[in-house]
mmCIF file of C-alpha atoms in Angstrom:
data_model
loop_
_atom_site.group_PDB
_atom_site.id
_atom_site.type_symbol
_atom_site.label_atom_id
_atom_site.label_comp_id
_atom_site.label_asym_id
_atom_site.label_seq_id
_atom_site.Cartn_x
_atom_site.Cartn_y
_atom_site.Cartn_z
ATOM 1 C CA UNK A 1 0.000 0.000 0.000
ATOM 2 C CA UNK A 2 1.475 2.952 -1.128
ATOM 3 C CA UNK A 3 2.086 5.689 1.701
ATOM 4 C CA UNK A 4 0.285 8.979 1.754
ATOM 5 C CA UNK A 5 1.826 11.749 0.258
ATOM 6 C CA UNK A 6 2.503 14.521 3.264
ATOM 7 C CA UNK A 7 1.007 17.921 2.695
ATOM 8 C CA UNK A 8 2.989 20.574 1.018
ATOM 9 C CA UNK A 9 2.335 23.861 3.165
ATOM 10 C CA UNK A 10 3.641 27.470 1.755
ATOM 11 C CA UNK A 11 5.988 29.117 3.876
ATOM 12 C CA UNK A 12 5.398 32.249 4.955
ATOM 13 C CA UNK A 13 6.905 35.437 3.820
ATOM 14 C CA UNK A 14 6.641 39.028 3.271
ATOM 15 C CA UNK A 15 4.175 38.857 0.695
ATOM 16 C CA UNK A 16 2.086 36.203 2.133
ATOM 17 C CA UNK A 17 -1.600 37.241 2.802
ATOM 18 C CA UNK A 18 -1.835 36.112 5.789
ATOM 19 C CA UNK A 19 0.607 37.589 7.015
ATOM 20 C CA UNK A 20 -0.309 41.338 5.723
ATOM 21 C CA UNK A 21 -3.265 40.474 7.429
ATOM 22 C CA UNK A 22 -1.711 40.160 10.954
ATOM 23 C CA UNK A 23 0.741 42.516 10.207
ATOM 24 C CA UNK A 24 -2.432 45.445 9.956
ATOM 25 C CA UNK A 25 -3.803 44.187 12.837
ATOM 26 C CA UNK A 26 -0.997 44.705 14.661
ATOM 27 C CA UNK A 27 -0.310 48.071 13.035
ATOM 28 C CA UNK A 28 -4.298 49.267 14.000
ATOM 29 C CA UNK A 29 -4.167 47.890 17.702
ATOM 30 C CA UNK A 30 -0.631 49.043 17.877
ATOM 31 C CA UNK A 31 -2.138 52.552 17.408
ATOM 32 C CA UNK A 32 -4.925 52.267 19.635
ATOM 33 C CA UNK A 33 -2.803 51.688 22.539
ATOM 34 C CA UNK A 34 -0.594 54.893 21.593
ATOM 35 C CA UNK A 35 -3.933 57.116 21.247
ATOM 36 C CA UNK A 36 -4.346 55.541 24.918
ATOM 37 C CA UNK A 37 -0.925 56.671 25.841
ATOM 38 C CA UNK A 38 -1.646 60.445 24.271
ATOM 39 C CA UNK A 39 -4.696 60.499 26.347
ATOM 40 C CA UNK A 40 -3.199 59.912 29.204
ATOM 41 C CA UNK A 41 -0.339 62.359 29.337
ATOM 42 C CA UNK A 42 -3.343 64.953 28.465
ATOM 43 C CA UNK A 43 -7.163 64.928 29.171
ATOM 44 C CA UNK A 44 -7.348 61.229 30.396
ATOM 45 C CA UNK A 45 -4.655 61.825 33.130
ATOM 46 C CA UNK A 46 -6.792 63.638 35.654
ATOM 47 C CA UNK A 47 -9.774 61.002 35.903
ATOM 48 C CA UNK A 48 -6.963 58.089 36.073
ATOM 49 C CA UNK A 49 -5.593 59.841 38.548
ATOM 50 C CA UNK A 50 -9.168 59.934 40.389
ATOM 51 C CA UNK A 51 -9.873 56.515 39.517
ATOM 52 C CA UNK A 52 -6.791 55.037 40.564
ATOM 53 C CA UNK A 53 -7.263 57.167 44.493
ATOM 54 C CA UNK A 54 -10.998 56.141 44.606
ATOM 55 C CA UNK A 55 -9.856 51.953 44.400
ATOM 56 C CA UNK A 56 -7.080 52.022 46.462
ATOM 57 C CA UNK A 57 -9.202 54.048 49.339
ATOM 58 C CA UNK A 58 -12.355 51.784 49.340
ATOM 59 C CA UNK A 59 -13.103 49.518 52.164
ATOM 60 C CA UNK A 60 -14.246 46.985 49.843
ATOM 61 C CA UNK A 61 -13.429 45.618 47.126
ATOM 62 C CA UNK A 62 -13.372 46.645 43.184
ATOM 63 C CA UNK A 63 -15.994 45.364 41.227
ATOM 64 C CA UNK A 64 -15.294 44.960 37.597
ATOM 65 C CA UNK A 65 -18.568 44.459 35.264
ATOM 66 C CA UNK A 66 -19.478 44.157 31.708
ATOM 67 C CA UNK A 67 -20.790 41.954 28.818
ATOM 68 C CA UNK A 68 -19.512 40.749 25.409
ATOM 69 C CA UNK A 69 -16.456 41.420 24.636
ATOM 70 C CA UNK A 70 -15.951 44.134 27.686
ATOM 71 C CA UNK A 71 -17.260 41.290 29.996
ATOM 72 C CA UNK A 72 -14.238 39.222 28.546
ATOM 73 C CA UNK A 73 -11.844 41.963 29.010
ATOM 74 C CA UNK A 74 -13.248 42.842 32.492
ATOM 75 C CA UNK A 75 -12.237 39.023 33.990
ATOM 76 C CA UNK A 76 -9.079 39.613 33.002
ATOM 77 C CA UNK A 77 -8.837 43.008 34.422
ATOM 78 C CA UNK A 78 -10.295 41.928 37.585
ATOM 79 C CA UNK A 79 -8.162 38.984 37.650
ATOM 80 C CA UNK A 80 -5.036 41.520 37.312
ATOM 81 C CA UNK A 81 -6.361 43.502 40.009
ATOM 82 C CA UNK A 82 -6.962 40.620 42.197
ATOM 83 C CA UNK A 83 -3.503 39.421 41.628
ATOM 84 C CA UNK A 84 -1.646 42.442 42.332
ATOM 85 C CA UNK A 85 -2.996 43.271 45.536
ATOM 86 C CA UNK A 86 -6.199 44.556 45.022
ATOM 87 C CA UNK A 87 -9.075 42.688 46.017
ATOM 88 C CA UNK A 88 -11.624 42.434 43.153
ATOM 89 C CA UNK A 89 -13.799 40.073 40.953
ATOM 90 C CA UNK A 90 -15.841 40.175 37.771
ATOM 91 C CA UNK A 91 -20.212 40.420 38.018
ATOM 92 C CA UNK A 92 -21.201 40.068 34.805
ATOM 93 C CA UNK A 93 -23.892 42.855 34.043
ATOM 94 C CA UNK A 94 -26.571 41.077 33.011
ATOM 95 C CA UNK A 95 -26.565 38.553 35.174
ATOM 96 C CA UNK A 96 -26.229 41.514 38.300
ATOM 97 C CA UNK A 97 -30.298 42.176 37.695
ATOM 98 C CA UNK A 98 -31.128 38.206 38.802
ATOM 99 C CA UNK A 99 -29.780 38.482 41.430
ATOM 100 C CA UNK A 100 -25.804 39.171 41.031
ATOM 101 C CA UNK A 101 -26.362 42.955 42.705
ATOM 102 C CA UNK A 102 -26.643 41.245 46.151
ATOM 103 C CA UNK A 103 -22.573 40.681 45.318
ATOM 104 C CA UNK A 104 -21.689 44.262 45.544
ATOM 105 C CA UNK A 105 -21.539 46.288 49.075
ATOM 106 C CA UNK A 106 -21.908 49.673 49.715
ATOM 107 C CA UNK A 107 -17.879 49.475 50.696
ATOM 108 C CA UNK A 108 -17.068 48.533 47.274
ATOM 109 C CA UNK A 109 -16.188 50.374 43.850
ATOM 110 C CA UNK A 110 -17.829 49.225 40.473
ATOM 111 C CA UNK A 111 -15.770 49.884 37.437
ATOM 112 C CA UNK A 112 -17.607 49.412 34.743
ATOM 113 C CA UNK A 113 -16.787 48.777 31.224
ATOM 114 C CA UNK A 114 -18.588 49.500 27.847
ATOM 115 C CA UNK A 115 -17.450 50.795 24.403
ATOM 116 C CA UNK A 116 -20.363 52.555 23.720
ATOM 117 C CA UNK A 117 -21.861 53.009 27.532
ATOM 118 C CA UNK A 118 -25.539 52.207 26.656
ATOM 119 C CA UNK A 119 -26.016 48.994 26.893
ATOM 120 C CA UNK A 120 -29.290 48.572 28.363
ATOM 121 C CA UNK A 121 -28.090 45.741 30.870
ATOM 122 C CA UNK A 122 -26.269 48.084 32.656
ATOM 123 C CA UNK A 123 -29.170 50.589 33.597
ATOM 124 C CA UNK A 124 -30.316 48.259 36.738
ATOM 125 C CA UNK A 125 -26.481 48.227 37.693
ATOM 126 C CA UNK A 126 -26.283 52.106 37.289
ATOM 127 C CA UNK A 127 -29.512 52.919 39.177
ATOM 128 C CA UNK A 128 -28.126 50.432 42.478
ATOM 129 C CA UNK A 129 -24.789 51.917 42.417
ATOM 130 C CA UNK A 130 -26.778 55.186 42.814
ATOM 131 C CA UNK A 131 -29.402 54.266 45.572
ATOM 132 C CA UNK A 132 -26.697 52.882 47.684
ATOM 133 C CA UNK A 133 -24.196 55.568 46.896
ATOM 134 C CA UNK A 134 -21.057 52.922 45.508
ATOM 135 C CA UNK A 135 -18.906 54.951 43.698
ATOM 136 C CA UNK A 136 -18.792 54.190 40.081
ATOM 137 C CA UNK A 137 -16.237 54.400 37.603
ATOM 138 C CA UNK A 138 -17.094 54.167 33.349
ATOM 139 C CA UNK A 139 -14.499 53.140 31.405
ATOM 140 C CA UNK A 140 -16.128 54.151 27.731
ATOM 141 C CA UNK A 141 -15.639 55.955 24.341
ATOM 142 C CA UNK A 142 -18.036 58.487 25.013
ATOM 143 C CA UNK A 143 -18.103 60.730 27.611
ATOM 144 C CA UNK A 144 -22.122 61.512 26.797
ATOM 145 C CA UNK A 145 -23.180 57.978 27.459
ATOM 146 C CA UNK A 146 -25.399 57.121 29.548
ATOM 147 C CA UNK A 147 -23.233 55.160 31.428
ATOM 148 C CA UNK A 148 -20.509 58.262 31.762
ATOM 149 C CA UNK A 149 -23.230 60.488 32.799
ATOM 150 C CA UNK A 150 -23.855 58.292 35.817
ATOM 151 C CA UNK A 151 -20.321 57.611 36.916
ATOM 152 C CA UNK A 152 -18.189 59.353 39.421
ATOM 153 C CA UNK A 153 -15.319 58.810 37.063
ATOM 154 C CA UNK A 154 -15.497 58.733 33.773
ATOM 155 C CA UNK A 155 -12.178 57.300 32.175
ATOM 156 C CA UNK A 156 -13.110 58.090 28.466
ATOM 157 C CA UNK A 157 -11.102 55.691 26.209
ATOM 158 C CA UNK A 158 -9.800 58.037 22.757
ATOM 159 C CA UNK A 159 -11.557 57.259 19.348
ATOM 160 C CA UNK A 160 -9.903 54.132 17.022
ATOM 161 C CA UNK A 161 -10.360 52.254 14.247
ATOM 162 C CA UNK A 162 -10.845 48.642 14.916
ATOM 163 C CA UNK A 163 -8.657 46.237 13.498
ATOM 164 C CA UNK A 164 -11.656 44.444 11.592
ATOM 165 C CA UNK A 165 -11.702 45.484 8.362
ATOM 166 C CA UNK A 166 -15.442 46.429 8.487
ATOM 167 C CA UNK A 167 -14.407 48.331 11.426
ATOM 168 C CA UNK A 168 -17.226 45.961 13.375
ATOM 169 C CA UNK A 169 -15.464 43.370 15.153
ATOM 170 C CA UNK A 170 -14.605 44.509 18.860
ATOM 171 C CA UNK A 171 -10.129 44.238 18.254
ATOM 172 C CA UNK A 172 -8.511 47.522 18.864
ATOM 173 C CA UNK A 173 -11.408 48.654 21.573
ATOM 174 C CA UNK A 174 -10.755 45.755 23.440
ATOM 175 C CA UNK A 175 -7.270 45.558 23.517
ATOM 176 C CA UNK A 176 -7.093 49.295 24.925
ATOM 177 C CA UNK A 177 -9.617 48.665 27.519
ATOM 178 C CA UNK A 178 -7.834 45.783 28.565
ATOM 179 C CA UNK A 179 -4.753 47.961 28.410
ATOM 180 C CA UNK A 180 -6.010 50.612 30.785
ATOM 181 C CA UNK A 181 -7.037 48.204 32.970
ATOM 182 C CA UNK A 182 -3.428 46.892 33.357
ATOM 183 C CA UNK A 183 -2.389 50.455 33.979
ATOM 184 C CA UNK A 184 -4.983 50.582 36.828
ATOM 185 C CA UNK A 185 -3.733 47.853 38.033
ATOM 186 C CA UNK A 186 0.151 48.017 38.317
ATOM 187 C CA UNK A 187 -0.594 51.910 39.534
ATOM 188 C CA UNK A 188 -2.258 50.606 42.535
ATOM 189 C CA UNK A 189 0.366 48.019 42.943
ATOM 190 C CA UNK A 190 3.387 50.920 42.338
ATOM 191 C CA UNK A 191 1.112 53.219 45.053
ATOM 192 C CA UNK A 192 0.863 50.354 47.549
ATOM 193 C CA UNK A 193 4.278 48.961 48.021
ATOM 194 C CA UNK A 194 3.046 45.567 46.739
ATOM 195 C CA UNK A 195 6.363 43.694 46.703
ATOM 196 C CA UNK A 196 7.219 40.127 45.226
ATOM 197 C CA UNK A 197 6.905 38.638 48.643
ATOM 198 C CA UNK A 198 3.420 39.715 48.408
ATOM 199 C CA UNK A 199 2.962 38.673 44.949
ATOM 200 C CA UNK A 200 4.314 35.094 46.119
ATOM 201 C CA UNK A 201 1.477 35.031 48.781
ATOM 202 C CA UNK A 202 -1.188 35.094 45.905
ATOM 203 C CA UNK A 203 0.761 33.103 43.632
ATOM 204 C CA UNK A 204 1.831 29.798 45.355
ATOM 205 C CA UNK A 205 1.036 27.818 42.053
ATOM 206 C CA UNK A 206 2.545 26.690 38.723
ATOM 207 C CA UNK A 207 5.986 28.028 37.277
ATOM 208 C CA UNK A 208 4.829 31.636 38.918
ATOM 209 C CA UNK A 209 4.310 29.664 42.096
ATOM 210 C CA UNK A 210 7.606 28.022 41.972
ATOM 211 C CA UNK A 211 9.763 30.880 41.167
ATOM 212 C CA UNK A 212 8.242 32.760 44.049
ATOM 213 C CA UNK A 213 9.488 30.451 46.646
ATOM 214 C CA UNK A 214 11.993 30.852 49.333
ATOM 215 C CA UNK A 215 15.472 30.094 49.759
ATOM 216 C CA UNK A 216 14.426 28.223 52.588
ATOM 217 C CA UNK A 217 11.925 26.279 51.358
ATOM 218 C CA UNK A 218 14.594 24.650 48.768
ATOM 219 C CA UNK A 219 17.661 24.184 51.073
ATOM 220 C CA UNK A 220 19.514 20.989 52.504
ATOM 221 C CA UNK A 221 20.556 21.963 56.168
ATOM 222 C CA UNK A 222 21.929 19.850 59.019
ATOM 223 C CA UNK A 223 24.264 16.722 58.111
ATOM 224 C CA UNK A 224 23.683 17.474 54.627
ATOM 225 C CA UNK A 225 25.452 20.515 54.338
ATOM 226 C CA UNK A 226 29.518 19.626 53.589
ATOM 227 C CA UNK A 227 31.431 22.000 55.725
ATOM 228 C CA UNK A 228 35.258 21.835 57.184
ATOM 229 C CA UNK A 229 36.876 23.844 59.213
ATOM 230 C CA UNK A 230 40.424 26.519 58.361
ATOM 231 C CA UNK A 231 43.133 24.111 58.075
ATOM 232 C CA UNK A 232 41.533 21.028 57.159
ATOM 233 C CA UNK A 233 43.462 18.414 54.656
ATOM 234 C CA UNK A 234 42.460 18.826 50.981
ATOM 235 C CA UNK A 235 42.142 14.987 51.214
ATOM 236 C CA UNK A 236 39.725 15.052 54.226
ATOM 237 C CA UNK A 237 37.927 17.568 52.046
ATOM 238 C CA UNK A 238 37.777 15.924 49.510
ATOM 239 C CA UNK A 239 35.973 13.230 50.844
ATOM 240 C CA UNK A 240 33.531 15.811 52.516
ATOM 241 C CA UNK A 241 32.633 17.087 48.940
ATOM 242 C CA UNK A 242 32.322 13.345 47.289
ATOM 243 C CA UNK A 243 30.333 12.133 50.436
ATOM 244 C CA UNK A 244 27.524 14.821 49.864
ATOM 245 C CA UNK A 245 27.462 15.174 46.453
ATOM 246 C CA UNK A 246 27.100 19.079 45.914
ATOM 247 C CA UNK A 247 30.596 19.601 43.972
ATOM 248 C CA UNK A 248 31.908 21.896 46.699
ATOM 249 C CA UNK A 249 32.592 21.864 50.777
ATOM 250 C CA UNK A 250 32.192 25.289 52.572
ATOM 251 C CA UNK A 251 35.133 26.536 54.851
ATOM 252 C CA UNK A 252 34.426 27.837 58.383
ATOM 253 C CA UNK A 253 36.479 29.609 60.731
ATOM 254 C CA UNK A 254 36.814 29.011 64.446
ATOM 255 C CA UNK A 255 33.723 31.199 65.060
ATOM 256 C CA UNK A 256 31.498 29.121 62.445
ATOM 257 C CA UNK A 257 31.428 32.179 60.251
ATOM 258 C CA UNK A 258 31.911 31.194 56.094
ATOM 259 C CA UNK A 259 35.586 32.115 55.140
ATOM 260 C CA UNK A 260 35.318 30.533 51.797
ATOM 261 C CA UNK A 261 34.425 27.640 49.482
ATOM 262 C CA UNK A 262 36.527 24.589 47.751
ATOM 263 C CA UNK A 263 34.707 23.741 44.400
ATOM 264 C CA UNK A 264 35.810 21.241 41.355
ATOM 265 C CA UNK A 265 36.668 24.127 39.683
ATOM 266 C CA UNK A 266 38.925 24.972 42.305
ATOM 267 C CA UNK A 267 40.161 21.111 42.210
ATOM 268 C CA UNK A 268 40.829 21.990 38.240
ATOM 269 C CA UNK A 269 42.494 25.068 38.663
ATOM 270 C CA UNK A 270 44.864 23.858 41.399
ATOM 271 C CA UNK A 271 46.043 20.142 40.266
ATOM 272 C CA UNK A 272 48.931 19.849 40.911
ATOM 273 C CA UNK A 273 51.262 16.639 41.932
ATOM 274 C CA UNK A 274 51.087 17.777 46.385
ATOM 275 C CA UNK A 275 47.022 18.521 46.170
ATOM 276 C CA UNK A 276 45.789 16.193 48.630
ATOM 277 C CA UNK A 277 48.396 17.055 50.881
ATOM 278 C CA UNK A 278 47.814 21.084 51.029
ATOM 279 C CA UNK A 279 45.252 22.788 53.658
ATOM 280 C CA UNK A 280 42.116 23.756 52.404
ATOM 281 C CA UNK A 281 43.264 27.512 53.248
ATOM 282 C CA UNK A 282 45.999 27.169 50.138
ATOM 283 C CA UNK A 283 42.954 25.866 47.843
ATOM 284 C CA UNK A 284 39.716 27.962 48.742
ATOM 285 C CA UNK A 285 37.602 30.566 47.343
ATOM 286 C CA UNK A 286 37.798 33.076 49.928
ATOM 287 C CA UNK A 287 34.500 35.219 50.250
ATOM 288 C CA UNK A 288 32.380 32.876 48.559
ATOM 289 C CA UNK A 289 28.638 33.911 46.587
ATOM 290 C CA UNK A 290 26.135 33.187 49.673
ATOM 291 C CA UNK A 291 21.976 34.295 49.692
ATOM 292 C CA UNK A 292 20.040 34.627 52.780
ATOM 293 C CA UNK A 293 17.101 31.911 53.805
ATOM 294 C CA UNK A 294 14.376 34.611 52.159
ATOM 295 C CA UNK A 295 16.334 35.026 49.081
ATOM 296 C CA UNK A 296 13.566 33.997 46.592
ATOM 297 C CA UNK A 297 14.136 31.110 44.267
ATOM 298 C CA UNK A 298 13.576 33.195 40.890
ATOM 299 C CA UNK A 299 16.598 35.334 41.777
ATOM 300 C CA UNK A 300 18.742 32.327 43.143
ATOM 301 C CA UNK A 301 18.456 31.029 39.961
ATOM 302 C CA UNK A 302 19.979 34.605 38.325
ATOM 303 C CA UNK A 303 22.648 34.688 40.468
ATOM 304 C CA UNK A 304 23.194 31.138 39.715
ATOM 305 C CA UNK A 305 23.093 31.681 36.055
ATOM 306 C CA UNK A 306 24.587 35.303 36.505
ATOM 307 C CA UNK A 307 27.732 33.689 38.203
ATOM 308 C CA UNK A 308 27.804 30.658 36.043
ATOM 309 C CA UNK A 309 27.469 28.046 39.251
ATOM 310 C CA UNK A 310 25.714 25.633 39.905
ATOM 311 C CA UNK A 311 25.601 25.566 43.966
ATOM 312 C CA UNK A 312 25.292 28.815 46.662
ATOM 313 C CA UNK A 313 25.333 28.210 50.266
ATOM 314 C CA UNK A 314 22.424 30.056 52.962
ATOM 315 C CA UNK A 315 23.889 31.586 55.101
ATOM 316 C CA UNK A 316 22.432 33.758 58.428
ATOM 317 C CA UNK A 317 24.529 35.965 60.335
ATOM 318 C CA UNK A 318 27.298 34.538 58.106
ATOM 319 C CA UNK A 319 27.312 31.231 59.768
ATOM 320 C CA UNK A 320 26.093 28.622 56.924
ATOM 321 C CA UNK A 321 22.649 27.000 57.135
ATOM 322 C CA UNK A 322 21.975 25.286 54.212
ATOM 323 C CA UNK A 323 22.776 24.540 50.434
ATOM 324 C CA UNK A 324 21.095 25.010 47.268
ATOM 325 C CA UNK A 325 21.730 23.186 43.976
ATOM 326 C CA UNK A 326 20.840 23.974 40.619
ATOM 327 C CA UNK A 327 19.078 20.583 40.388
ATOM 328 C CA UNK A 328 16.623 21.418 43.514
ATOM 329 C CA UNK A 329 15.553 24.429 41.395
ATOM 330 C CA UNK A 330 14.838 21.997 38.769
ATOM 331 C CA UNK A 331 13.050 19.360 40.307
ATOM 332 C CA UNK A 332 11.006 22.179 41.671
ATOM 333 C CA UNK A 333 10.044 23.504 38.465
ATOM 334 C CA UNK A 334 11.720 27.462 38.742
ATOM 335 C CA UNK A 335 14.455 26.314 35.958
#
């Protein structure tokens, strides 16, 4: 039975259509987001301003609502928000009039998103937000909506051309809501202190998850740790370094402090006929790369990398604690 022939595909290349295709696309949303930018450093910077002070004061928690395409965009944002320090979750508009408005407290802020502001699924949401007095914020393209009228803040998004060619399909519009949204975001994280200690509290999952854990949390301590003390044989430390299996043996002085390190590369460097013979203090790295027990694992790994090594020793108060590989950052899933 004769095989199948496999399909012949064109490559692409400057003239494919396809890829002129993508390539506008790119060119329209690209635009979008620097009309955004424009607007900001002019008429939109005020109410960002104002929006930005209103979220990060409530007692509550930001409220993010839409539908269609601006309901898509607005999980996201409220997924950004939420994972950046700001508490905050998505009600989708049209579900908020069966029932979904018992979600939202008088403590919280509603930001609500619409391209045109009139959909009429949002009215119900509008008129609680006013009976209750929660602050509202309208993130639109036209400042006489209905939905702008009604808002506190009114964070009018600039005029653009979608990408669609019928100028129909929500592309550019979404991609600059979703843009401003981010801005939102990071400015309350920027305003707040939020630090990547923080952000490791809300992300203990995944690759994210993994790169966000401690030093501690990845270290051999006790027996495992290969230590010897100033004027130790290289041949006792040599054993030390074999027995435990990390390539190295850290050097302390009398006080326990870490004076220095013996690697293979140091082994390389310093063969020699006597080796075994000499005291560690002839052979060492003196001052070796350490990290402290709450050094995070994403930036163990670029010092590792950084200094082209493979092991660093914890240390606390300079006395060493424990040892990290490159292979425990891999088994943990950071590298």
């Amino acid at each position: 039975m004769a095989k199948p022939k496999p399909l012949m595909t064109k490559s692409s290349g400057p003239d494919d259509g396809a890829v002129q295709s993508a390539l506008r696309t790119l060119d329209a949303e690209a635009s979008g987001v620097a009309a955004l930018s424009a607007a900001l450093k002019s008429d939109l910077g005020a109410p960002f301003t104002a929006a930005s002070e209103l979220i990060g004061k409530a007692k509550g928690r930001l409220i993010v609502t839409g539908l269609g395409k601006s309901g898509h965009i607005g999980r996201k944002i409220a997924a950004t928000f939420a994972s950046t320090g700001t508490p905050a979750f998505f009600v989708h508009a049209a579900e908020a009039s069966h029932g979904d408005l018992g979600m939202i407290t008088i403590d919280d802020v509603i930001l609500a998103l619409s391209w045109s502001g009139e959909q009429p699924e949002m009215r119900n949401l509008i008129a609680y937000a006013a009976r209750f007095g929660i602050p509202l914020i309208a993130m639109t393209a036209d400042k006489d909506s209905t939905l702008s009228k009604a808002a506190d803040v009114q964070l009018t998004l600039p005029k653009a051309r979608e990408a669609c060619p019928h100028n129909l399909a929500p592309t550019t519009s979404s991609l600059m809501m979703l843009a401003l949204g981010d801005a939102l975001a990071i400015a309350l994280l920027e305003g707040r202190g939020f630090t990547s200690t923080d952000f490791s509290v809300l992300h203990p999952g995944g690759k994210l998850g993994a790169l966000l854990k401690y030093a501690r949390d990845l270290m051999h301590g006790g027996d495992a740790l290969p230590l010897k003390p100033l004027g130790t044989k290289m041949s006792d430390a040599l054993v030390e370094m074999t027995s435990k299996g990390f390539g190295c043996v850290g050097i302390v002085d009398r006080h326990d402090h870490l004076v220095g390190i013996v690697t293979d590369g140091d082994l390389r460097r310093q063969m020699r006929p006597d080796l075994l013979t000499l005291s560690v203090d002839e052979v060492m790295t003196r001052t070796p790369k350490t990290i402290s027990r709450d050094t995070l694992a994403g930036e163990v790994l670029e010092l590792l990398n950084a200094s082209k090594i493979t092991t660093l020793i914890v240390t606390d108060a300079k006395k060493p604690v424990g040892i990290i590989h490159l292979h425990d950052l891999l088994r943990a899933g950071v590298a």
